[in-house]
Amino acid sequence: MNAPFFGPDWHALAESDPEIAGVILGEVERWSSGLQLIASENVTSPAVLAAVASTLSNKYAEGYPGRRFYKGCEYADKAEHLAVTRAKELFGAEHVNVQPHSGASANLAAYAAFAQPDDPVLALSLAHGGHATHGSRVNFSGNWFTPVSYHVRKDTELIDYDEMRDLARLHRPRMILCGGTAYSRLIDYAMFREIADEIDAILWVDASHYLGLVAGRAVPSPVPYADVITATTHKTLRGPRGGMILCRAEHAKAVDRAVFPFSQGGPMMQTIAAKAVAFREAATDDFAAYARRTVENAGALSGALGERGVRTVSGGTDTHLAVLDLTELGVNGADAESRCAAARILLTKNPVPYDAMPPRTPSGVRVGTAALSAQGFGPADMDGVADVLTRAITAERGTRKGDGIIAEVGEDVLQMVAAKPAYARGETSPAETSR
Ligand code: DSN
């Protein structure tokens, strides 16, 4: 077999498996023909993609550098050493584990490192911006541990620190967790640290959504405060799909054991190499400019939507995401999501705090600006994004008028993304080479 020596060989794939080559090509085209406002997605660099597609994928390397269960790990060791060293430097962290396969795997390891079954764990309610792994009944976290939820305040829609403190004193949780998937404001880590210290709890920050903004110095770092930080590497960080854990040196052994051998087997060495590439990219001035632009774009988008009668939960955002309350528009989040998708705009339905609507048809949607910012969209573009978004959300599908508006918006979106494509043709996409 004449296997490609390094990286993706689109000619070979197109010849040997045109069906899958077509799927991959179709995905590039899909991405290139829409506005990506899904807050957890992003555009990875050609270098990250090349590392993911490398022959490191072939290697079993259970264990850690220098302590593997297989021979022939000299390059696997180098890749992991580079990833860990770069991440420690990037975040100023005492210890980093780059092996978690995903954010959920990283979170499972955090529970395993610090809690015993049935221990109480205090976290932000899923309905108010938390995550399923923070104690949801449909997830291991809500079954094997005892979840206690704090909420956002009804008046400000910001974390209710008083409630959090009261619950911490009452339940004395083993861990206090902050961070989530749909909370757009800065978190008072010092306050969380103070309360964790008072009850001798572990302070755990799930920074999956915004660790890239931390890397780019666009939001404050939780590193000086947290015992442990879990994250994904593919959201604002713009790395490959995967997870990671940062922790204080005193917790290094517990965290490493919790990942391997407790909850995972062989690490994905190709992904770890790609994480190393992403950490190097995230240390550049270009990345810092992207991170700042992402936050500025989210603020500008929220402001421009406000001028069109769309309310942002908590009145704005400090990060890359915003939760929009569509109640006043008379549209539920599920319908808005479908209308936008038909108009080539991708976003996610999302509950608003204290939502009167059921989870399947919540009152809001979540939008994020990381992918657009990576493509080069800036604050001056956000008025146009707000315009197409509002027109799509308020267009009634199934009516002649509404369907006409959606078609028009789709055309406008095509023009907007054509001016700032995610990938230049022939650079990383199979478009040129698979013909
Ligand atoms: N699915 C991710 C998100 O969209 O926020 C969280 O796991």
Short mmCIF file of C-alpha atoms and ligand atoms in Angstrom, two decimals:
data_model
loop_
_atom_site.label_atom_id
_atom_site.label_comp_id
_atom_site.label_asym_id
_atom_site.label_seq_id
_atom_site.Cartn_x
_atom_site.Cartn_y
_atom_site.Cartn_z
CA MET A 1 0.00 0.00 0.00
CA ASN A 2 1.34 3.43 -0.89
CA ALA A 3 0.15 5.22 2.20
CA PRO A 4 0.57 8.99 2.25
CA PHE A 5 3.71 9.88 4.17
CA PHE A 6 2.21 12.85 5.97
CA GLY A 7 -1.10 14.61 6.16
CA PRO A 8 -4.23 14.37 4.07
CA ASP A 9 -3.95 13.07 0.52
CA TRP A 10 -7.19 14.17 -1.11
CA HIS A 11 -6.35 12.58 -4.46
CA ALA A 12 -5.99 9.17 -2.80
CA LEU A 13 -9.22 9.59 -0.83
CA ALA A 14 -11.20 10.80 -3.83
CA GLU A 15 -10.01 7.76 -5.80
CA SER A 16 -10.39 5.11 -3.11
CA ASP A 17 -13.58 6.38 -1.45
CA PRO A 18 -15.40 9.01 -3.50
CA GLU A 19 -18.42 8.78 -1.22
CA ILE A 20 -16.54 9.90 1.88
CA ALA A 21 -14.48 12.38 -0.16
CA GLY A 22 -17.81 13.84 -1.26
CA VAL A 23 -19.02 14.07 2.34
CA ILE A 24 -15.87 15.92 3.39
CA LEU A 25 -16.09 18.23 0.40
CA GLY A 26 -19.77 18.82 1.13
CA GLU A 27 -18.95 19.80 4.72
CA VAL A 28 -16.40 22.37 3.52
CA GLU A 29 -19.01 23.76 1.14
CA ARG A 30 -21.66 23.81 3.87
CA TRP A 31 -19.34 25.71 6.17
CA SER A 32 -18.39 28.13 3.41
CA SER A 33 -21.95 28.98 2.49
CA GLY A 34 -23.40 30.04 5.82
CA LEU A 35 -22.98 32.29 8.84
CA GLN A 36 -21.70 30.10 11.69
CA LEU A 37 -23.05 31.53 14.92
CA ILE A 38 -23.01 28.27 16.90
CA ALA A 39 -21.10 29.44 19.97
CA SER A 40 -19.19 26.19 20.46
CA GLU A 41 -17.83 25.85 16.91
CA ASN A 42 -14.85 27.40 15.20
CA VAL A 43 -12.52 27.36 12.20
CA THR A 44 -9.27 25.43 12.67
CA SER A 45 -6.06 26.29 10.86
CA PRO A 46 -4.52 24.21 8.03
CA ALA A 47 -1.68 23.27 10.42
CA VAL A 48 -4.09 21.91 13.04
CA LEU A 49 -5.97 19.94 10.36
CA ALA A 50 -2.71 18.50 9.01
CA ALA A 51 -1.65 17.28 12.46
CA VAL A 52 -5.04 15.62 13.02
CA ALA A 53 -4.67 13.78 9.71
CA SER A 54 -1.13 12.57 10.48
CA THR A 55 0.18 9.03 11.03
CA LEU A 56 0.43 9.70 14.78
CA SER A 57 -3.13 8.35 14.60
CA ASN A 58 -1.59 4.88 14.19
CA LYS A 59 0.26 4.83 17.51
CA TYR A 60 -0.81 3.30 20.80
CA ALA A 61 0.74 5.26 23.66
CA GLU A 62 -1.13 4.38 26.85
CA GLY A 63 0.53 6.09 29.79
CA TYR A 64 2.42 9.37 29.89
CA PRO A 65 5.69 10.55 28.27
CA GLY A 66 8.56 8.36 29.46
CA ARG A 67 6.11 5.93 31.11
CA ARG A 68 4.27 4.24 28.22
CA PHE A 69 2.85 0.74 27.99
CA TYR A 70 4.11 0.38 24.39
CA LYS A 71 7.49 0.67 22.70
CA GLY A 72 8.12 3.05 19.82
CA CYS A 73 6.67 6.06 21.61
CA GLU A 74 9.61 8.44 21.11
CA TYR A 75 7.64 10.72 18.76
CA ALA A 76 4.41 10.34 20.72
CA ASP A 77 6.38 11.45 23.79
CA LYS A 78 7.76 14.46 21.94
CA ALA A 79 4.30 15.47 20.72
CA GLU A 80 2.76 15.22 24.18
CA HIS A 81 5.72 16.95 25.82
CA LEU A 82 5.39 19.86 23.38
CA ALA A 83 1.63 20.09 23.95
CA VAL A 84 1.99 20.10 27.73
CA THR A 85 4.93 22.53 27.78
CA ARG A 86 3.21 24.96 25.42
CA ALA A 87 -0.08 24.83 27.35
CA LYS A 88 1.67 25.40 30.70
CA GLU A 89 3.43 28.43 29.28
CA LEU A 90 0.35 29.77 27.49
CA PHE A 91 -1.86 29.65 30.58
CA GLY A 92 0.75 29.93 33.34
CA ALA A 93 -0.55 26.61 34.70
CA GLU A 94 1.45 24.39 37.07
CA HIS A 95 0.25 21.14 35.50
CA VAL A 96 -1.58 20.24 32.29
CA ASN A 97 -3.06 16.97 31.04
CA VAL A 98 -3.76 17.02 27.29
CA GLN A 99 -5.15 13.50 26.95
CA PRO A 100 -8.93 13.95 27.53
CA HIS A 101 -10.79 13.01 24.36
CA SER A 102 -13.44 15.68 24.91
CA GLY A 103 -14.81 18.21 27.38
CA ALA A 104 -17.17 15.61 28.85
CA SER A 105 -14.22 13.20 29.30
CA ALA A 106 -12.22 15.95 31.02
CA ASN A 107 -15.16 16.60 33.32
CA LEU A 108 -15.56 12.89 34.13
CA ALA A 109 -11.88 12.86 35.10
CA ALA A 110 -12.34 15.94 37.31
CA TYR A 111 -15.09 14.17 39.26
CA ALA A 112 -12.94 11.04 39.48
CA ALA A 113 -9.94 13.01 40.75
CA PHE A 114 -11.70 14.93 43.49
CA ALA A 115 -15.04 13.38 44.47
CA GLN A 116 -16.47 10.09 45.69
CA PRO A 117 -19.84 8.70 44.59
CA ASP A 118 -22.77 10.57 46.17
CA ASP A 119 -20.62 13.57 47.17
CA PRO A 120 -22.49 16.86 46.74
CA VAL A 121 -21.19 19.06 43.91
CA LEU A 122 -22.38 22.66 43.57
CA ALA A 123 -22.75 24.03 40.02
CA LEU A 124 -24.71 26.50 37.90
CA SER A 125 -28.09 25.13 36.84
CA LEU A 126 -28.18 23.77 33.29
CA ALA A 127 -31.28 25.86 32.59
CA HIS A 128 -29.35 28.98 33.59
CA GLY A 129 -26.25 28.33 31.48
CA GLY A 130 -24.49 25.30 33.04
CA HIS A 131 -23.74 22.02 31.25
CA ALA A 132 -25.15 18.49 31.34
CA THR A 133 -21.94 17.22 33.00
CA HIS A 134 -22.46 19.71 35.85
CA GLY A 135 -25.14 17.58 37.52
CA SER A 136 -27.91 16.90 35.02
CA ARG A 137 -30.10 13.90 35.83
CA VAL A 138 -29.63 12.56 32.29
CA ASN A 139 -25.83 12.48 32.73
CA PHE A 140 -23.48 10.43 34.94
CA SER A 141 -22.83 13.57 36.98
CA GLY A 142 -26.38 13.78 38.25
CA ASN A 143 -26.60 10.06 38.95
CA TRP A 144 -23.30 9.18 40.56
CA PHE A 145 -22.96 12.43 42.52
CA THR A 146 -25.40 14.65 44.40
CA PRO A 147 -25.98 17.78 42.33
CA VAL A 148 -26.82 21.07 44.01
CA SER A 149 -27.59 23.98 41.69
CA TYR A 150 -27.16 27.70 42.08
CA HIS A 151 -28.88 30.06 39.68
CA VAL A 152 -28.77 33.52 38.15
CA ARG A 153 -30.74 36.32 39.77
CA LYS A 154 -34.13 37.09 38.28
CA ASP A 155 -33.53 40.84 38.16
CA THR A 156 -29.99 40.97 36.74
CA GLU A 157 -29.68 37.50 35.18
CA LEU A 158 -26.16 37.40 36.67
CA ILE A 159 -24.90 34.61 38.97
CA ASP A 160 -26.59 34.82 42.35
CA TYR A 161 -23.46 34.77 44.51
CA ASP A 162 -25.54 35.05 47.72
CA GLU A 163 -27.50 31.91 46.84
CA MET A 164 -24.28 30.14 45.87
CA ARG A 165 -22.68 31.01 49.23
CA ASP A 166 -25.79 29.91 51.18
CA LEU A 167 -25.95 26.58 49.32
CA ALA A 168 -22.22 26.01 49.84
CA ARG A 169 -22.55 26.55 53.60
CA LEU A 170 -25.64 24.33 53.78
CA HIS A 171 -24.48 21.38 51.65
CA ARG A 172 -20.70 21.67 52.10
CA PRO A 173 -20.04 20.31 48.58
CA ARG A 174 -16.80 18.50 47.79
CA MET A 175 -16.44 20.69 44.71
CA ILE A 176 -17.77 24.08 43.64
CA LEU A 177 -17.98 24.42 39.88
CA CYS A 178 -18.29 27.58 37.80
CA GLY A 179 -18.37 28.11 34.06
CA GLY A 180 -20.90 26.79 31.59
CA THR A 181 -22.20 26.77 28.05
CA ALA A 182 -24.61 29.69 28.00
CA TYR A 183 -23.40 32.19 30.59
CA SER A 184 -21.94 35.19 28.80
CA ARG A 185 -20.66 37.32 31.68
CA LEU A 186 -17.34 37.44 33.52
CA ILE A 187 -17.19 35.25 36.61
CA ASP A 188 -16.01 36.55 39.97
CA TYR A 189 -13.38 33.85 40.56
CA ALA A 190 -12.10 35.57 43.72
CA MET A 191 -15.57 35.25 45.25
CA PHE A 192 -15.77 31.56 44.30
CA ARG A 193 -12.28 30.99 45.77
CA GLU A 194 -13.23 32.66 49.03
CA ILE A 195 -16.31 30.48 49.45
CA ALA A 196 -14.46 27.30 48.42
CA ASP A 197 -11.77 28.06 51.00
CA GLU A 198 -14.38 28.71 53.69
CA ILE A 199 -15.85 25.21 53.33
CA ASP A 200 -12.63 23.48 52.23
CA ALA A 201 -13.96 22.60 48.78
CA ILE A 202 -12.15 22.16 45.48
CA LEU A 203 -12.75 25.09 43.10
CA TRP A 204 -13.32 23.73 39.61
CA VAL A 205 -13.70 26.02 36.58
CA ASP A 206 -15.13 24.57 33.37
CA ALA A 207 -13.67 27.05 30.87
CA SER A 208 -14.53 24.97 27.79
CA HIS A 209 -16.25 27.83 26.06
CA TYR A 210 -13.86 30.66 26.75
CA LEU A 211 -10.36 29.22 27.34
CA GLY A 212 -9.37 30.59 23.93
CA LEU A 213 -10.35 34.07 25.11
CA VAL A 214 -8.18 33.50 28.20
CA ALA A 215 -5.27 32.47 25.95
CA GLY A 216 -5.74 35.65 23.92
CA ARG A 217 -5.94 37.75 27.11
CA ALA A 218 -9.41 38.99 26.13
CA VAL A 219 -10.99 37.87 29.42
CA PRO A 220 -9.45 37.30 32.89
CA SER A 221 -7.77 33.97 33.62
CA PRO A 222 -9.17 31.54 36.21
CA VAL A 223 -5.70 29.97 36.65
CA PRO A 224 -4.68 31.97 39.74
CA TYR A 225 -7.89 30.95 41.53
CA ALA A 226 -8.90 27.44 40.50
CA ASP A 227 -7.70 24.09 41.80
CA VAL A 228 -8.66 22.53 38.50
CA ILE A 229 -9.79 23.83 35.11
CA THR A 230 -11.35 21.64 32.44
CA ALA A 231 -11.81 22.73 28.85
CA THR A 232 -12.36 21.73 25.28
CA THR A 233 -9.71 22.62 22.73
CA HIS A 234 -12.01 23.21 19.76
CA LYS A 235 -14.22 26.11 20.81
CA THR A 236 -12.73 29.62 21.18
CA LEU A 237 -9.27 28.00 21.39
CA ARG A 238 -9.52 26.95 17.71
CA GLY A 239 -7.70 23.65 18.16
CA PRO A 240 -8.72 20.11 17.26
CA ARG A 241 -11.83 18.51 18.76
CA GLY A 242 -10.71 17.40 22.24
CA GLY A 243 -10.33 18.21 25.93
CA MET A 244 -7.68 19.21 28.45
CA ILE A 245 -7.21 19.73 32.18
CA LEU A 246 -5.14 22.39 33.95
CA CYS A 247 -4.49 22.08 37.67
CA ARG A 248 -2.26 23.03 40.56
CA ALA A 249 0.87 20.90 40.97
CA GLU A 250 -0.47 19.35 44.18
CA HIS A 251 -3.35 17.80 42.18
CA ALA A 252 -1.24 16.56 39.24
CA LYS A 253 -1.10 12.90 40.26
CA ALA A 254 -4.81 12.70 41.06
CA VAL A 255 -5.73 14.32 37.73
CA ASP A 256 -3.37 12.18 35.64
CA ARG A 257 -4.61 8.96 37.26
CA ALA A 258 -8.22 10.04 36.79
CA VAL A 259 -7.65 10.41 33.03
CA PHE A 260 -5.48 7.29 32.56
CA PRO A 261 -6.01 4.56 33.59
CA PHE A 262 -9.24 5.44 35.43
CA SER A 263 -11.43 6.80 32.64
CA GLN A 264 -9.51 6.54 29.35
CA GLY A 265 -7.25 4.15 27.46
CA GLY A 266 -4.88 5.07 24.65
CA PRO A 267 -4.54 8.79 23.97
CA MET A 268 -5.24 10.15 20.50
CA MET A 269 -1.70 11.17 19.62
CA GLN A 270 -2.67 12.88 16.35
CA THR A 271 -5.07 15.09 18.30
CA ILE A 272 -2.48 15.78 20.98
CA ALA A 273 -0.04 16.90 18.26
CA ALA A 274 -2.78 19.14 16.87
CA LYS A 275 -3.39 20.55 20.36
CA ALA A 276 0.33 21.44 20.49
CA VAL A 277 -0.04 23.25 17.17
CA ALA A 278 -3.09 25.13 18.45
CA PHE A 279 -1.34 26.19 21.67
CA ARG A 280 1.53 27.60 19.63
CA GLU A 281 -0.92 29.49 17.41
CA ALA A 282 -2.78 30.76 20.48
CA ALA A 283 0.40 32.40 21.79
CA THR A 284 0.66 34.72 18.78
CA ASP A 285 -0.36 38.39 18.44
CA ASP A 286 -2.73 37.35 15.64
CA PHE A 287 -4.58 35.06 17.99
CA ALA A 288 -4.80 37.77 20.67
CA ALA A 289 -6.30 40.10 18.05
CA TYR A 290 -8.82 37.40 17.09
CA ALA A 291 -9.76 36.88 20.76
CA ARG A 292 -10.29 40.61 21.33
CA ARG A 293 -12.24 40.90 18.08
CA THR A 294 -14.44 37.98 19.12
CA VAL A 295 -15.48 39.75 22.33
CA GLU A 296 -15.93 43.10 20.56
CA ASN A 297 -18.03 41.40 17.89
CA ALA A 298 -20.30 39.77 20.46
CA GLY A 299 -20.86 43.15 22.13
CA ALA A 300 -21.47 44.87 18.81
CA LEU A 301 -23.88 42.13 17.69
CA SER A 302 -25.80 42.30 20.97
CA GLY A 303 -26.03 46.10 20.63
CA ALA A 304 -27.18 45.95 17.00
CA LEU A 305 -29.81 43.33 17.88
CA GLY A 306 -31.01 45.51 20.76
CA GLU A 307 -31.65 48.33 18.28
CA ARG A 308 -33.90 45.87 16.40
CA GLY A 309 -35.90 44.91 19.50
CA VAL A 310 -34.03 41.71 20.38
CA ARG A 311 -33.18 41.54 24.08
CA THR A 312 -29.89 39.99 25.20
CA VAL A 313 -30.12 38.10 28.51
CA SER A 314 -28.38 40.11 31.28
CA GLY A 315 -28.36 43.13 28.97
CA GLY A 316 -25.19 42.23 27.07
CA THR A 317 -22.11 40.04 27.03
CA ASP A 318 -18.47 40.06 28.14
CA THR A 319 -17.44 37.04 26.11
CA HIS A 320 -17.96 35.41 22.70
CA LEU A 321 -21.58 34.43 23.23
CA ALA A 322 -24.98 35.96 23.86
CA VAL A 323 -28.32 34.43 24.79
CA LEU A 324 -31.15 36.23 23.00
CA ASP A 325 -34.64 36.39 24.49
CA LEU A 326 -37.16 36.22 21.64
CA THR A 327 -40.27 36.56 23.81
CA GLU A 328 -41.07 40.07 22.58
CA LEU A 329 -40.78 38.90 18.95
CA GLY A 330 -43.38 36.18 19.54
CA VAL A 331 -41.07 33.45 18.16
CA ASN A 332 -39.79 30.47 20.12
CA GLY A 333 -36.14 29.40 19.95
CA ALA A 334 -36.83 26.18 18.02
CA ASP A 335 -38.71 28.01 15.25
CA ALA A 336 -36.05 30.71 15.16
CA GLU A 337 -33.35 28.04 14.85
CA SER A 338 -35.15 26.41 11.89
CA ARG A 339 -35.90 29.70 10.14
CA CYS A 340 -32.28 30.79 10.49
CA ALA A 341 -30.97 27.43 9.25
CA ALA A 342 -33.18 27.76 6.17
CA ALA A 343 -31.57 31.18 5.63
CA ARG A 344 -28.02 29.76 6.00
CA ILE A 345 -27.52 31.05 9.57
CA LEU A 346 -26.53 28.46 12.16
CA LEU A 347 -27.31 29.05 15.85
CA THR A 348 -28.78 27.07 18.76
CA LYS A 349 -32.10 27.21 20.55
CA ASN A 350 -31.55 27.97 24.23
CA PRO A 351 -33.65 28.58 27.33
CA VAL A 352 -33.60 32.01 28.92
CA PRO A 353 -33.35 32.13 32.73
CA TYR A 354 -36.66 31.30 34.44
CA ASP A 355 -38.07 30.31 31.05
CA ALA A 356 -41.83 29.74 31.02
CA MET A 357 -41.49 27.68 27.84
CA PRO A 358 -40.53 23.96 27.72
CA PRO A 359 -36.92 22.94 26.80
CA ARG A 360 -37.91 21.75 23.30
CA THR A 361 -39.34 25.15 22.40
CA PRO A 362 -37.50 27.57 24.71
CA SER A 363 -37.81 31.34 24.56
CA GLY A 364 -34.32 32.02 23.31
CA VAL A 365 -31.38 31.25 21.11
CA ARG A 366 -27.64 31.29 21.77
CA VAL A 367 -25.27 32.95 19.32
CA GLY A 368 -21.47 33.15 19.32
CA THR A 369 -18.97 35.19 17.32
CA ALA A 370 -15.81 33.05 17.54
CA ALA A 371 -16.05 31.43 14.10
CA LEU A 372 -16.99 34.66 12.32
CA SER A 373 -14.15 36.45 14.08
CA ALA A 374 -11.70 33.74 12.99
CA GLN A 375 -12.91 34.32 9.42
CA GLY A 376 -12.12 38.02 9.72
CA PHE A 377 -15.52 39.55 10.51
CA GLY A 378 -15.14 42.69 12.65
CA PRO A 379 -17.41 44.94 14.72
CA ALA A 380 -18.34 46.98 11.61
CA ASP A 381 -19.85 43.81 10.10
CA MET A 382 -22.11 43.09 13.06
CA ASP A 383 -24.90 45.45 12.01
CA GLY A 384 -25.26 43.41 8.82
CA VAL A 385 -25.22 40.16 10.79
CA ALA A 386 -27.91 41.53 13.15
CA ASP A 387 -29.95 42.57 10.12
CA VAL A 388 -30.00 39.13 8.45
CA LEU A 389 -30.51 37.45 11.82
CA THR A 390 -33.54 39.55 12.72
CA ARG A 391 -35.07 39.21 9.26
CA ALA A 392 -34.69 35.41 9.37
CA ILE A 393 -35.98 35.03 12.93
CA THR A 394 -39.13 37.03 12.20
CA ALA A 395 -39.90 35.45 8.81
CA GLU A 396 -42.79 33.01 9.08
CA ARG A 397 -41.87 29.80 7.25
CA GLY A 398 -44.60 28.20 5.17
CA THR A 399 -46.08 31.55 4.14
CA ARG A 400 -45.28 33.07 0.76
CA LYS A 401 -43.99 36.25 2.31
CA GLY A 402 -41.93 34.49 5.00
CA ASP A 403 -40.38 31.98 2.60
CA GLY A 404 -39.51 34.85 0.26
CA ILE A 405 -37.74 36.71 3.05
CA ILE A 406 -35.81 33.59 4.06
CA ALA A 407 -34.68 33.07 0.45
CA GLU A 408 -33.56 36.71 0.24
CA VAL A 409 -31.68 36.46 3.52
CA GLY A 410 -29.97 33.28 2.28
CA GLU A 411 -28.69 35.20 -0.76
CA ASP A 412 -27.45 38.06 1.43
CA VAL A 413 -25.67 35.58 3.69
CA LEU A 414 -23.93 33.98 0.70
CA GLN A 415 -22.55 37.37 -0.30
CA MET A 416 -21.41 38.13 3.25
CA VAL A 417 -19.45 34.89 3.65
CA ALA A 418 -18.05 34.99 0.11
CA ALA A 419 -16.24 38.18 1.12
CA LYS A 420 -14.67 36.48 4.17
CA PRO A 421 -14.41 32.73 3.50
CA ALA A 422 -13.41 30.33 6.25
CA TYR A 423 -10.92 28.53 4.00
CA ALA A 424 -9.29 29.75 0.83
CA ARG A 425 -10.00 27.28 -1.95
CA GLY A 426 -7.13 24.86 -2.50
CA GLU A 427 -5.54 25.77 0.83
CA THR A 428 -6.99 23.04 3.02
CA SER A 429 -10.20 21.98 1.39
CA PRO A 430 -10.42 18.99 -0.90
CA ALA A 431 -12.16 21.21 -3.46
CA GLU A 432 -9.16 21.62 -5.75
CA THR A 433 -7.46 18.28 -5.31
CA SER A 434 -10.43 15.93 -5.47
CA ARG A 435 -11.46 16.88 -8.97
N1 DSN B 1 -22.19 21.14 23.01
C1 DSN B 1 -21.44 22.20 23.64
C2 DSN B 1 -22.05 23.54 23.39
O1 DSN B 1 -22.65 23.73 22.35
O2 DSN B 1 -21.93 24.42 24.21
C3 DSN B 1 -21.24 21.93 25.07
O3 DSN B 1 -20.85 20.61 25.27
#
